[in-house]
């Protein structure tokens, strides 16, 4: 066996020192040095990250995203040249929006066969390269994009890239590693050292005290949050702050993580507009401005923003209208604010606030129960609310993690399936067609946990279906996939009607961009992989089908259930 040490070895060693335990790859010809390094390390019994071959770039990046959402660790992704990078770009952008730290890499040639050393291959000269280099391509949709131009700096470049990815705002960085650099001879790094976790910050006491004074005296404080639960400990810290101080919590439709239990007495639903007129203090916790248009703000409320990076650089337009900022690590900041407020708050005022919020929570739950009671007796097909209630029962019984990629039915999934613990819900960000891979990445992270993936038929068809199901089978990642199928892009029609309510499309019943009536049975895609497949349009059969699907997943195989819904 050769003892050659080259750029491929440096790359794998840097990943290992970053704490990477899985390398997600959509393979390309530049990665022979990395594969050789992995094979050498495995042959020598050296601890090395697990390597996954995945047959589509969206699957590779999406799985890294799902895995990173659960583990909160930096991920490593290998793509192929400029074409592979472009193919995976939507998923990389999704990771940016989701705040998942990852080092995305691909390659190019810098000699085209005219330099010394090994021949990189004629494909780079003919059709794989791009003017300006791949790092310029990735710049708009990554945190940081650079080229590792020398084997002498490769190891430290990769480690720095990982540390950048892990700093707030966490997200993907890109490193262009030319093939010649990967092939170049190298010396092992001097005293390789694992990367330590990032430091934690909390706002200075006087800033915390100023907000505590506001909350202690407020008659109607409200918290609005989208991603508090994405930070480790954020779910628990937010719950303690809200319940102990009698502060109502609203998760707007734009919430993309489980932030507080739907059964918490502090939770009052997702209607932001309902609290605008009577709230006297509004606290945005890890939340973009939830009002629309963004410049709209309550006329009487003091605005407090709690976020480690409130002015998020990847958001094109953002209006916070903040009166106070608390910037720092979320759980620590919320805990400090809770303690400071409890020290100042009047017990009677807090008790009155708590009683009011509990009453609003009960009213929201009663309204939810009424909606479900109306939908469940349906005899003319399967109402999407009825489907969501059945899935809530499954999620509760199996302690499932829900990964959602619905649009039209997104509010129903959030309201009627819901969540009750940290990391039990993730919404797929950055464009449709990534959800299967994200769900598989979540499953890879939770191992024995149960993962439920909900998706509309339009979004399902956007996904790399075959490659995702192949990854599920090859890597032993069973997931329950449930399609809310109305055989149309209903969201397209709804937006058309918003702009042209009495237009030509309405007058002639000619709605373009909507019809999906010619689709095949979507569950049939599972059949070639030996997976459970079922199509159901009868409520009386739904329980049986879902029970069989759950049994199949618990038995080790993915199940795809295509449910015809009435709207």
Coordinates of C-alpha atoms in Angstrom, one line a residue:
X1 CA 0.0 0.0 0.0
X2 CA 1.3 3.5 -0.9
X3 CA 2.2 5.8 1.9
X4 CA 1.8 8.9 -0.2
X5 CA 0.4 11.9 1.7
X6 CA -1.3 14.5 -0.5
X7 CA -4.1 17.1 -0.5
X8 CA -6.8 14.5 -0.3
X9 CA -5.3 13.3 3.1
X10 CA -5.2 16.9 4.3
X11 CA -8.8 17.5 3.3
X12 CA -10.1 14.4 5.2
X13 CA -7.9 15.2 8.2
X14 CA -9.2 18.7 8.4
X15 CA -12.8 17.4 8.2
X16 CA -12.1 15.0 11.1
X17 CA -10.5 17.8 13.2
X18 CA -13.6 19.9 12.6
X19 CA -15.7 17.1 14.2
X20 CA -17.3 16.0 11.0
X21 CA -18.7 12.5 11.3
X22 CA -20.4 12.1 7.9
X23 CA -19.2 13.3 4.5
X24 CA -22.1 13.8 2.1
X25 CA -21.1 13.4 -1.5
X26 CA -22.6 13.6 -5.0
X27 CA -19.5 12.1 -6.6
X28 CA -17.3 13.8 -9.2
X29 CA -14.0 12.8 -10.8
X30 CA -12.0 15.3 -8.8
X31 CA -12.6 13.4 -5.5
X32 CA -10.3 10.5 -6.3
X33 CA -7.7 11.9 -3.8
X34 CA -10.3 12.1 -1.1
X35 CA -11.6 8.6 -1.8
X36 CA -8.0 7.3 -1.7
X37 CA -7.4 9.0 1.6
X38 CA -10.6 7.5 3.1
X39 CA -9.6 4.0 1.8
X40 CA -6.1 4.3 3.2
X41 CA -7.4 5.4 6.6
X42 CA -10.0 2.6 6.7
X43 CA -7.4 0.0 5.7
X44 CA -5.1 1.3 8.5
X45 CA -7.9 1.3 11.1
X46 CA -7.7 5.1 11.5
X47 CA -10.9 6.7 12.8
X48 CA -12.4 8.6 9.8
X49 CA -15.8 10.2 8.9
X50 CA -18.4 8.1 7.4
X51 CA -18.7 8.6 3.6
X52 CA -22.1 8.6 1.8
X53 CA -22.4 8.3 -2.0
X54 CA -25.6 10.1 -3.0
X55 CA -26.8 10.2 -6.6
X56 CA -28.0 13.8 -6.7
X57 CA -26.6 17.1 -5.5
X58 CA -29.9 18.2 -3.8
X59 CA -29.9 14.9 -1.9
X60 CA -26.3 15.4 -0.7
X61 CA -26.8 19.0 0.5
X62 CA -30.4 18.4 1.7
X63 CA -29.3 15.4 3.8
X64 CA -26.5 17.4 5.3
X65 CA -29.0 20.1 6.1
X66 CA -31.4 17.7 7.9
X67 CA -28.5 16.1 9.7
X68 CA -27.2 19.5 10.8
X69 CA -30.6 20.7 12.0
X70 CA -30.6 17.9 14.5
X71 CA -26.9 17.6 15.5
X72 CA -26.1 21.4 15.3
X73 CA -22.6 20.5 14.0
X74 CA -20.7 21.6 11.0
X75 CA -21.3 19.3 8.0
X76 CA -19.1 18.4 5.0
X77 CA -20.3 18.2 1.4
X78 CA -18.4 17.2 -1.8
X79 CA -20.0 18.2 -5.1
X80 CA -18.6 18.1 -8.6
X81 CA -17.0 21.0 -10.4
X82 CA -19.2 23.9 -11.5
X83 CA -22.1 21.8 -12.9
X84 CA -22.6 19.9 -9.6
X85 CA -22.3 23.1 -7.6
X86 CA -25.0 24.8 -9.7
X87 CA -27.2 21.7 -9.5
X88 CA -26.9 21.8 -5.7
X89 CA -27.2 25.6 -5.4
X90 CA -30.9 25.7 -4.4
X91 CA -30.2 23.3 -1.5
X92 CA -27.1 25.3 -0.4
X93 CA -29.3 28.4 -0.4
X94 CA -31.8 26.4 1.7
X95 CA -29.0 25.6 4.2
X96 CA -28.2 29.3 4.3
X97 CA -31.8 30.2 5.2
X98 CA -32.0 27.3 7.7
X99 CA -28.8 28.4 9.4
X100 CA -27.0 25.1 9.0
X101 CA -23.2 25.3 9.1
X102 CA -21.5 23.3 6.4
X103 CA -18.4 23.3 4.3
X104 CA -19.4 22.8 0.7
X105 CA -16.6 21.9 -1.7
X106 CA -16.1 21.3 -5.4
X107 CA -13.2 21.6 -7.7
X108 CA -11.8 22.8 -11.0
X109 CA -8.5 22.4 -12.9
X110 CA -5.9 25.2 -12.9
X111 CA -3.4 23.6 -15.4
X112 CA -5.7 21.9 -18.0
X113 CA -3.0 19.3 -18.6
X114 CA -0.3 21.9 -19.4
X115 CA 1.3 21.9 -16.0
X116 CA 3.7 19.5 -14.2
X117 CA 2.4 16.6 -12.1
X118 CA -0.5 14.2 -12.9
X119 CA -2.8 14.9 -15.8
X120 CA -6.1 16.2 -14.4
X121 CA -8.0 14.9 -17.5
X122 CA -9.3 16.5 -20.7
X123 CA -12.8 17.0 -19.3
X124 CA -11.7 20.1 -17.4
X125 CA -10.5 21.7 -20.6
X126 CA -13.5 20.7 -22.7
X127 CA -16.6 21.4 -20.6
X128 CA -16.3 21.4 -16.8
X129 CA -14.6 24.7 -16.1
X130 CA -16.2 28.1 -15.6
X131 CA -14.8 31.6 -16.1
X132 CA -13.7 33.2 -12.8
X133 CA -13.6 29.9 -10.9
X134 CA -16.3 28.1 -9.0
X135 CA -15.9 30.2 -5.8
X136 CA -17.3 33.2 -7.7
X137 CA -20.3 31.2 -8.6
X138 CA -21.1 30.3 -5.0
X139 CA -20.6 33.8 -3.5
X140 CA -24.2 35.1 -3.6
X141 CA -25.7 32.1 -1.7
X142 CA -23.1 31.2 0.8
X143 CA -21.6 33.0 3.9
X144 CA -18.1 33.0 2.5
X145 CA -16.6 31.6 -0.7
X146 CA -12.9 31.2 -1.5
X147 CA -10.3 29.1 -3.4
X148 CA -7.7 26.9 -1.7
X149 CA -5.0 27.8 -4.1
X150 CA -2.1 25.8 -2.5
X151 CA -1.7 22.5 -0.8
X152 CA 0.4 24.4 1.8
X153 CA -2.7 26.2 3.0
X154 CA -5.4 23.6 2.3
X155 CA -5.6 22.1 5.8
X156 CA -5.9 25.4 7.6
X157 CA -8.3 26.8 4.9
X158 CA -10.7 23.9 5.4
X159 CA -10.6 24.3 9.2
X160 CA -11.1 28.0 9.0
X161 CA -14.0 27.4 6.6
X162 CA -15.6 25.2 9.2
X163 CA -15.2 27.7 12.0
X164 CA -16.7 30.4 9.8
X165 CA -19.7 28.1 9.0
X166 CA -20.2 27.6 12.7
X167 CA -20.2 31.3 13.7
X168 CA -23.4 33.3 13.8
X169 CA -25.2 33.5 11.6
X170 CA -24.4 29.9 11.0
X171 CA -24.6 28.7 7.4
X172 CA -22.8 27.2 4.5
X173 CA -19.4 28.3 3.2
X174 CA -17.8 27.2 0.0
X175 CA -14.3 26.2 -0.8
X176 CA -13.0 25.6 -4.3
X177 CA -10.2 23.0 -4.1
X178 CA -8.5 22.6 -7.5
X179 CA -7.8 19.0 -8.5
X180 CA -4.1 19.8 -8.7
X181 CA -4.1 20.9 -5.1
X182 CA -5.8 17.7 -4.0
X183 CA -3.2 15.6 -6.0
X184 CA -0.2 17.6 -4.8
X185 CA 2.3 16.0 -2.4
X186 CA 2.1 17.3 1.2
X187 CA 3.4 16.9 4.7
X188 CA 1.0 16.0 7.5
X189 CA -0.1 19.0 9.4
X190 CA 2.0 19.9 12.4
X191 CA 0.2 19.0 15.6
X192 CA -3.3 18.8 14.2
X193 CA -5.8 20.1 16.7
X194 CA -9.6 19.6 16.9
X195 CA -11.6 22.8 16.6
X196 CA -13.2 23.9 19.9
X197 CA -16.8 25.1 20.2
X198 CA -17.5 28.7 19.6
X199 CA -17.8 31.0 22.6
X200 CA -21.1 32.2 24.0
X201 CA -22.3 35.8 24.5
X202 CA -25.0 37.5 26.5
X203 CA -26.0 41.2 26.4
X204 CA -24.6 43.4 29.1
X205 CA -26.7 43.6 32.4
X206 CA -27.9 47.2 31.8
X207 CA -29.4 46.2 28.4
X208 CA -31.1 43.2 30.0
X209 CA -32.4 45.3 32.9
X210 CA -33.9 47.8 30.6
X211 CA -36.0 45.2 28.9
X212 CA -36.8 43.5 32.2
X213 CA -38.3 46.8 33.4
X214 CA -40.5 46.9 30.3
X215 CA -41.7 43.3 30.8
X216 CA -42.2 43.7 34.5
X217 CA -44.7 46.5 34.0
X218 CA -46.4 45.4 30.8
X219 CA -50.1 44.6 30.9
X220 CA -50.1 42.8 27.6
X221 CA -46.6 41.5 26.5
X222 CA -46.4 39.2 23.5
X223 CA -43.6 37.1 22.2
X224 CA -43.4 36.3 18.4
X225 CA -40.9 33.7 17.3
X226 CA -39.9 31.7 14.2
X227 CA -36.7 29.9 15.2
X228 CA -36.1 30.1 19.0
X229 CA -36.2 26.3 19.1
X230 CA -33.4 26.0 16.5
X231 CA -30.8 27.0 19.2
X232 CA -30.0 24.2 21.7
X233 CA -31.9 25.0 24.8
X234 CA -34.0 27.7 23.2
X235 CA -37.3 25.8 23.3
X236 CA -36.9 25.3 27.1
X237 CA -35.7 28.8 27.8
X238 CA -38.5 30.4 25.8
X239 CA -41.1 28.2 27.5
X240 CA -39.9 29.1 31.0
X241 CA -39.8 32.9 30.2
X242 CA -43.3 32.9 28.7
X243 CA -45.1 30.6 31.3
X244 CA -43.4 32.0 34.4
X245 CA -44.1 35.6 33.4
X246 CA -47.5 35.2 31.8
X247 CA -46.4 36.3 28.3
X248 CA -48.4 35.1 25.3
X249 CA -46.4 33.4 22.5
X250 CA -47.4 33.6 18.8
X251 CA -45.7 31.4 16.2
X252 CA -46.5 33.0 12.8
X253 CA -47.0 31.0 9.7
X254 CA -43.4 31.7 8.9
X255 CA -42.2 29.6 11.9
X256 CA -39.9 26.9 10.7
X257 CA -39.0 25.1 13.9
X258 CA -40.6 23.8 17.1
X259 CA -40.3 26.7 19.5
X260 CA -42.9 26.0 22.3
X261 CA -45.4 23.2 22.8
X262 CA -48.7 23.7 21.2
X263 CA -50.2 22.6 24.5
X264 CA -48.4 25.2 26.5
X265 CA -50.8 27.6 28.3
X266 CA -48.7 30.5 26.9
X267 CA -49.3 29.5 23.3
X268 CA -52.1 31.4 21.6
X269 CA -51.8 30.4 17.9
X270 CA -50.3 32.0 14.8
X271 CA -52.4 35.1 14.2
X272 CA -50.0 38.0 14.4
X273 CA -52.6 40.6 13.4
X274 CA -54.9 39.6 16.3
X275 CA -52.4 41.0 18.9
X276 CA -51.3 44.2 17.1
X277 CA -53.9 46.5 18.7
X278 CA -53.7 45.5 22.4
X279 CA -50.0 44.4 22.9
X280 CA -48.0 47.0 24.8
X281 CA -44.6 45.2 24.5
X282 CA -43.8 42.9 21.5
X283 CA -40.7 40.7 21.8
X284 CA -39.3 39.3 18.6
X285 CA -37.3 36.2 19.5
X286 CA -35.2 34.9 16.7
X287 CA -37.8 36.3 14.3
X288 CA -37.7 38.4 11.2
X289 CA -40.3 41.2 11.2
X290 CA -43.5 39.2 11.2
X291 CA -45.7 42.0 9.9
X292 CA -46.7 42.5 6.3
X293 CA -45.7 44.7 4.7
X294 CA -42.5 44.6 6.7
X295 CA -42.6 48.3 7.5
X296 CA -46.0 47.8 9.2
X297 CA -45.7 48.0 13.0
X298 CA -48.0 48.2 16.0
X299 CA -48.8 51.8 16.9
X300 CA -48.8 51.3 20.7
X301 CA -46.3 48.6 21.4
X302 CA -42.6 48.9 22.4
X303 CA -40.6 46.6 20.2
X304 CA -37.8 44.4 21.6
X305 CA -35.6 42.2 19.4
X306 CA -33.8 39.3 20.9
X307 CA -31.5 37.6 18.4
X308 CA -27.8 36.9 18.3
X309 CA -27.7 38.4 14.7
X310 CA -30.8 40.5 14.5
X311 CA -29.9 42.2 11.2
X312 CA -29.5 39.0 9.2
X313 CA -27.2 39.5 6.2
X314 CA -28.8 36.9 4.0
X315 CA -32.2 38.7 4.1
X316 CA -32.5 41.2 1.3
X317 CA -35.0 43.5 3.0
X318 CA -35.7 43.6 6.7
X319 CA -37.5 46.2 8.9
X320 CA -37.4 45.5 12.6
X321 CA -38.4 49.0 14.1
X322 CA -36.7 47.9 17.3
X323 CA -36.7 50.0 20.5
X324 CA -34.4 47.6 22.3
X325 CA -31.9 44.9 21.2
X326 CA -30.7 42.0 23.2
X327 CA -27.9 40.3 21.2
X328 CA -26.3 37.1 22.4
X329 CA -26.6 33.4 22.7
X330 CA -30.4 32.8 22.9
X331 CA -30.9 30.4 25.9
X332 CA -28.5 32.4 28.1
X333 CA -30.1 35.7 27.1
X334 CA -33.6 34.5 27.7
X335 CA -32.6 33.0 31.1
X336 CA -30.9 36.2 32.2
X337 CA -34.0 38.2 31.1
X338 CA -36.3 35.8 33.0
X339 CA -34.4 36.2 36.2
X340 CA -34.1 40.0 35.9
X341 CA -37.9 40.3 35.2
X342 CA -38.9 38.0 38.0
X343 CA -36.9 40.1 40.4
X344 CA -39.0 43.2 39.4
X345 CA -42.4 41.9 38.5
X346 CA -45.5 42.3 40.7
X347 CA -47.0 38.9 41.5
X348 CA -50.6 40.0 41.1
X349 CA -49.8 41.6 37.7
X350 CA -48.1 38.4 36.5
X351 CA -51.0 36.2 37.8
X352 CA -53.5 38.4 35.9
X353 CA -51.4 38.2 32.7
X354 CA -51.1 34.4 33.1
X355 CA -54.9 34.0 33.5
X356 CA -55.6 36.0 30.4
X357 CA -53.1 34.1 28.3
X358 CA -54.4 30.8 29.6
X359 CA -57.9 31.9 28.6
X360 CA -56.7 32.8 25.1
X361 CA -54.9 29.5 24.8
X362 CA -58.1 27.7 25.7
X363 CA -60.1 29.7 23.2
X364 CA -57.6 28.8 20.4
X365 CA -57.7 25.1 21.3
X366 CA -61.5 25.2 21.3
X367 CA -61.5 26.8 17.9
X368 CA -59.1 24.1 16.7
X369 CA -61.3 21.3 18.1
X370 CA -64.3 22.8 16.3
X371 CA -62.5 22.8 13.0
X372 CA -61.5 19.2 13.5
X373 CA -65.0 18.2 14.6
X374 CA -66.4 19.6 11.3
X375 CA -63.8 17.9 9.1
X376 CA -63.7 14.4 10.7
X377 CA -67.3 13.2 9.8
X378 CA -66.7 13.9 6.1
X379 CA -68.1 11.1 3.9
X380 CA -67.1 12.6 0.6
X381 CA -63.3 12.1 0.6
X382 CA -60.5 13.0 2.9
X383 CA -60.4 16.5 4.2
X384 CA -56.8 17.6 4.8
X385 CA -57.7 18.5 8.4
X386 CA -58.9 14.9 9.0
X387 CA -55.6 13.6 7.5
X388 CA -53.6 16.0 9.8
X389 CA -55.5 14.7 12.9
X390 CA -54.6 11.1 12.0
X391 CA -51.0 12.1 11.5
X392 CA -51.0 13.9 14.8
X393 CA -52.0 10.7 16.5
X394 CA -49.1 8.9 14.8
X395 CA -46.7 11.6 15.6
X396 CA -47.7 11.5 19.3
X397 CA -47.6 7.7 19.5
X398 CA -44.2 7.4 17.8
X399 CA -42.7 10.6 19.2
X400 CA -42.1 11.5 15.5
X401 CA -40.1 14.4 14.1
X402 CA -42.2 16.1 11.4
X403 CA -40.4 17.5 8.3
X404 CA -42.9 19.6 6.4
X405 CA -42.8 20.6 2.7
X406 CA -46.4 21.6 2.1
X407 CA -47.5 25.0 0.9
X408 CA -51.3 25.1 0.6
X409 CA -51.7 22.8 3.6
X410 CA -48.8 24.3 5.7
X411 CA -51.0 26.0 8.2
X412 CA -53.0 22.9 8.7
X413 CA -49.9 20.8 9.3
X414 CA -48.7 23.3 11.9
X415 CA -52.0 23.7 13.6
X416 CA -53.4 20.2 13.6
X417 CA -50.3 18.0 13.7
X418 CA -48.4 20.4 15.8
X419 CA -45.5 19.7 18.2
X420 CA -44.8 19.4 21.9
X421 CA -41.0 19.1 22.3
X422 CA -37.7 20.5 20.9
X423 CA -36.6 19.5 17.5
X424 CA -39.9 17.8 16.7
X425 CA -40.7 20.0 13.7
X426 CA -38.7 21.4 10.8
X427 CA -40.0 23.3 7.8
X428 CA -38.0 23.0 4.6
X429 CA -36.6 26.4 3.4
X430 CA -35.2 27.8 0.3
X431 CA -37.4 26.4 -2.5
X432 CA -39.5 23.2 -3.0
X433 CA -37.9 19.9 -3.9
X434 CA -35.5 19.4 -1.0
X435 CA -37.8 17.9 1.6
X436 CA -37.1 14.3 1.0
X437 CA -33.4 14.7 1.4
X438 CA -33.8 16.9 4.5
X439 CA -36.1 14.2 6.1
X440 CA -33.5 11.5 5.3
X441 CA -30.8 13.7 6.9
X442 CA -32.9 14.1 10.0
X443 CA -33.5 10.3 10.1
X444 CA -29.7 9.7 9.8
X445 CA -29.2 12.0 12.8
X446 CA -31.9 10.4 15.1
X447 CA -31.2 6.8 14.2
X448 CA -34.0 4.9 16.0
X449 CA -36.3 8.0 15.9
X450 CA -39.4 8.1 13.8
X451 CA -39.5 10.7 11.0
X452 CA -42.7 11.8 9.3
X453 CA -42.4 13.8 6.0
X454 CA -45.4 15.7 4.8
X455 CA -45.5 17.1 1.3
X456 CA -47.9 18.4 -1.3
X457 CA -48.1 16.6 -4.7
X458 CA -46.5 19.5 -6.5
X459 CA -43.6 19.7 -4.1
X460 CA -43.2 15.9 -4.2
X461 CA -42.8 16.1 -8.0
X462 CA -40.1 18.8 -7.6
X463 CA -37.9 16.4 -5.5
X464 CA -35.2 14.1 -7.0
X465 CA -37.6 11.2 -6.1
X466 CA -35.6 8.2 -7.5
X467 CA -32.3 9.4 -6.0
X468 CA -33.9 10.1 -2.6
X469 CA -35.6 6.7 -2.4
X470 CA -32.4 5.1 -3.5
X471 CA -30.5 6.9 -0.6
X472 CA -33.2 5.7 1.8
X473 CA -32.8 2.1 0.8
X474 CA -29.0 2.1 0.4
X475 CA -28.3 3.7 3.8
X476 CA -31.2 2.2 5.8
X477 CA -33.1 5.4 6.4
X478 CA -36.9 4.5 6.6
X479 CA -39.2 7.5 6.6
X480 CA -43.0 7.8 6.5
X481 CA -43.8 10.0 3.5
X482 CA -47.3 11.3 3.2
X483 CA -48.5 13.3 0.2
X484 CA -51.4 15.8 0.6
X485 CA -52.6 15.3 -3.0
X486 CA -55.1 17.7 -4.5
X487 CA -53.8 17.2 -8.0
X488 CA -53.0 20.8 -8.6
X489 CA -50.6 23.6 -7.8
X490 CA -53.4 25.3 -5.7
X491 CA -51.0 28.0 -4.4
X492 CA -50.4 29.1 -8.0
X493 CA -54.2 29.5 -8.6
X494 CA -54.6 31.4 -5.3
X495 CA -52.0 33.9 -6.2
X496 CA -53.4 34.4 -9.7
X497 CA -56.8 35.1 -8.2
X498 CA -55.3 37.6 -5.7
X499 CA -54.0 39.7 -8.6
X500 CA -56.9 39.1 -11.1
X501 CA -60.0 38.1 -9.2
X502 CA -62.3 38.7 -12.2
X503 CA -59.7 38.2 -14.9
X504 CA -59.8 36.2 -18.2
X505 CA -58.7 33.0 -16.4
X506 CA -61.8 33.3 -14.1
X507 CA -64.1 34.2 -17.0
X508 CA -63.0 31.3 -19.2
X509 CA -62.1 28.8 -16.4
X510 CA -58.6 28.6 -17.9
X511 CA -56.2 28.6 -15.0
X512 CA -52.6 28.0 -16.3
X513 CA -49.8 26.7 -14.2
X514 CA -52.2 24.8 -11.9
X515 CA -53.3 21.4 -13.3
X516 CA -51.5 18.2 -12.1
X517 CA -54.3 15.9 -13.1
X518 CA -52.1 13.8 -15.4
X519 CA -49.7 12.7 -12.6
X520 CA -49.2 9.0 -12.0
X521 CA -49.8 7.4 -8.6
X522 CA -47.0 9.0 -6.7
X523 CA -46.7 6.2 -4.2
X524 CA -45.8 3.9 -7.1
X525 CA -42.3 5.4 -7.1
X526 CA -41.7 3.4 -4.0
X527 CA -42.5 0.0 -5.6
X528 CA -39.2 -0.6 -7.5
X529 CA -37.3 -0.1 -4.2
X530 CA -39.4 -2.7 -2.3
X531 CA -41.0 -0.1 -0.1
X532 CA -44.5 0.2 1.1
X533 CA -46.7 2.1 -1.4
X534 CA -50.4 3.0 -1.0
X535 CA -52.9 5.3 -2.6
X536 CA -56.0 6.2 -0.6
X537 CA -59.0 8.4 -1.2
X538 CA -61.5 6.9 1.3
X539 CA -61.5 8.1 4.9
X540 CA -62.7 4.7 6.0
X541 CA -59.5 3.1 4.6
X542 CA -57.1 5.8 5.8
X543 CA -56.5 4.3 9.3
X544 CA -55.7 0.9 7.9
X545 CA -53.3 2.3 5.3
X546 CA -51.5 4.5 7.7
X547 CA -51.2 1.7 10.3
X548 CA -49.6 -0.5 7.6
X549 CA -47.3 2.3 6.6
X550 CA -46.2 2.9 10.2
X551 CA -45.5 -0.8 10.6
X552 CA -43.4 -0.8 7.4
X553 CA -41.3 2.1 8.6
X554 CA -40.8 0.5 12.0
X555 CA -39.9 -2.7 10.2
X556 CA -37.1 -0.8 8.4
X557 CA -38.4 0.4 5.0
X558 CA -39.7 3.7 3.8
X559 CA -43.5 4.0 3.1
X560 CA -45.0 6.4 0.6
X561 CA -48.7 7.1 1.1
X562 CA -50.4 9.1 -1.6
X563 CA -53.6 10.6 0.0
X564 CA -56.2 12.3 -2.2
X565 CA -57.5 15.3 -0.3
X566 CA -60.6 17.2 -1.0
X567 CA -59.0 20.7 -1.1

